[in-house]
Coordinates of C-alpha atoms in Angstrom, one line a residue:
V136 CA 15.5 -5.0 5.9
Q137 CA 12.1 -6.1 5.4
L138 CA 8.7 -5.2 4.6
Q139 CA 6.1 -7.8 5.6
A140 CA 2.5 -7.6 4.2
S141 CA -0.3 -9.9 5.4
G142 CA -4.5 -9.5 5.2
G143 CA -4.7 -10.5 2.0
G144 CA -7.7 -12.9 1.6
L145 CA -11.1 -13.6 -0.3
V146 CA -13.7 -10.7 0.2
Q147 CA -17.0 -10.9 -1.2
A148 CA -17.9 -7.5 -3.4
G149 CA -18.9 -4.8 -1.2
G150 CA -17.1 -6.3 1.8
S151 CA -13.8 -4.6 3.3
L152 CA -10.3 -5.7 4.0
I153 CA -7.7 -4.2 5.9
L154 CA -3.9 -5.1 4.6
S155 CA -1.0 -4.9 7.3
C156 CA 3.0 -4.1 6.3
A157 CA 5.5 -4.8 9.0
V158 CA 8.7 -3.1 8.5
S159 CA 11.6 -3.4 10.5
G160 CA 15.6 -2.5 9.7
L161 CA 15.0 0.9 8.3
H162 CA 14.3 4.0 10.0
F163 CA 10.2 3.8 9.7
T164 CA 9.7 7.6 10.2
S165 CA 12.1 8.6 7.8
Y166 CA 10.6 7.0 5.0
A167 CA 6.8 7.6 3.3
M168 CA 5.1 4.2 2.9
G169 CA 3.4 3.5 -0.4
W170 CA 0.7 0.8 -1.5
F171 CA 0.8 -0.5 -4.8
R172 CA -1.1 -3.2 -6.2
Q173 CA -0.7 -5.7 -9.9
A174 CA -3.7 -7.7 -11.3
P175 CA -3.3 -10.4 -13.2
E176 CA -1.8 -9.9 -16.5
K177 CA -1.2 -6.1 -15.7
E178 CA 1.2 -3.5 -14.8
R179 CA 1.9 -2.8 -11.1
E180 CA 0.1 0.1 -10.5
F181 CA 0.0 2.5 -7.5
V182 CA -2.6 2.9 -4.7
G183 CA -1.8 5.5 -2.3
A184 CA 1.2 6.4 0.0
I185 CA 1.3 8.4 3.3
S186 CA 3.9 10.8 4.1
P187 CA 6.6 9.6 6.9
G188 CA 4.8 11.8 9.9
A189 CA 1.5 10.4 8.8
L190 CA 0.5 13.9 8.0
T191 CA -0.4 13.8 3.9
T192 CA -1.5 10.8 1.9
N193 CA -1.7 10.8 -1.9
Y194 CA -4.1 8.6 -3.6
A195 CA -4.5 7.2 -7.3
E196 CA -7.8 8.2 -8.8
S197 CA -9.0 4.8 -8.6
A198 CA -8.6 4.5 -4.7
K199 CA -9.9 7.8 -3.4
G200 CA -12.7 7.5 -1.1
R201 CA -12.5 3.9 -0.8
L202 CA -9.2 3.0 -0.1
T203 CA -7.2 4.2 3.3
I204 CA -3.7 4.3 3.9
Y205 CA -2.6 5.2 7.6
R206 CA 0.6 4.0 9.5
D207 CA 1.8 3.8 12.8
N208 CA 4.9 5.1 13.7
A209 CA 5.5 3.7 16.8
K210 CA 5.4 0.2 15.6
D211 CA 6.9 0.5 12.3
M212 CA 3.7 -0.3 10.7
V213 CA 1.7 0.5 7.6
Y214 CA -2.1 0.1 7.0
L215 CA -4.3 0.0 3.5
R216 CA -7.9 -0.2 4.4
M217 CA -9.8 -1.1 1.5
D218 CA -14.0 -0.3 1.6
R219 CA -16.5 -1.3 -1.1
L220 CA -14.6 -3.8 -2.5
N221 CA -15.1 -4.5 -6.3
A222 CA -13.8 -7.3 -8.7
E223 CA -11.3 -4.7 -10.0
D224 CA -9.6 -4.6 -6.7
T225 CA -8.0 -8.4 -7.4
A226 CA -4.9 -8.0 -7.1
T227 CA -1.4 -8.6 -5.4
Y228 CA -1.1 -5.7 -3.1
Y229 CA 2.6 -4.6 -1.9
C230 CA 3.5 -2.3 0.1
A231 CA 7.1 -0.3 -0.5
A232 CA 9.5 2.3 1.6
D233 CA 10.3 5.6 -0.3
K234 CA 13.5 6.6 0.6
Y235 CA 12.8 10.2 -0.9
G236 CA 9.6 10.9 1.9
R237 CA 7.7 12.2 -0.7
G238 CA 5.5 9.4 -1.5
H239 CA 4.8 10.0 -5.2
P240 CA 3.3 7.2 -7.6
E241 CA 6.4 6.7 -9.4
S242 CA 7.4 3.1 -8.0
S243 CA 11.5 3.9 -9.1
E244 CA 11.0 5.9 -6.1
Y245 CA 10.7 3.1 -3.5
E246 CA 13.6 1.4 -2.0
Y247 CA 12.5 -1.9 -0.4
W248 CA 9.5 -3.4 -1.1
G249 CA 7.6 -6.1 0.6
Q250 CA 6.2 -9.7 -0.8
G251 CA 3.1 -8.7 -1.6
T252 CA -0.3 -10.2 -0.6
L253 CA -3.3 -11.4 -2.4
V254 CA -6.7 -10.0 -2.4
T255 CA -8.8 -11.6 -4.2
V256 CA -13.0 -10.2 -4.7
S257 CA -15.8 -12.4 -5.5
S258 CA -18.4 -11.0 -7.3

């Protein structure tokens, strides 16, 4: 199983970025997919998740209205679109696969993890 996150980089505050996660080696449509992030010297935190059929999403309060998760089940891809970025969004972002299909915020429910992609927001 591989989850390959990409799309991170340096972006100015107020800008937008789309992260991608390519998934292989599992039955993609059986898994909810989540995004987490870890800022320097902080705990990893839940950003949001999307159900296997893409019918429902679940976001952390800090993400609502600015971050959007979507997936392409034909391509085994999940995305995180981030708008109006600010310095507090600076973190390494991880995609993860939830075997229970629930998209809950608890990281323990996610069986597989990508390697992370770094997003740096400059002010």
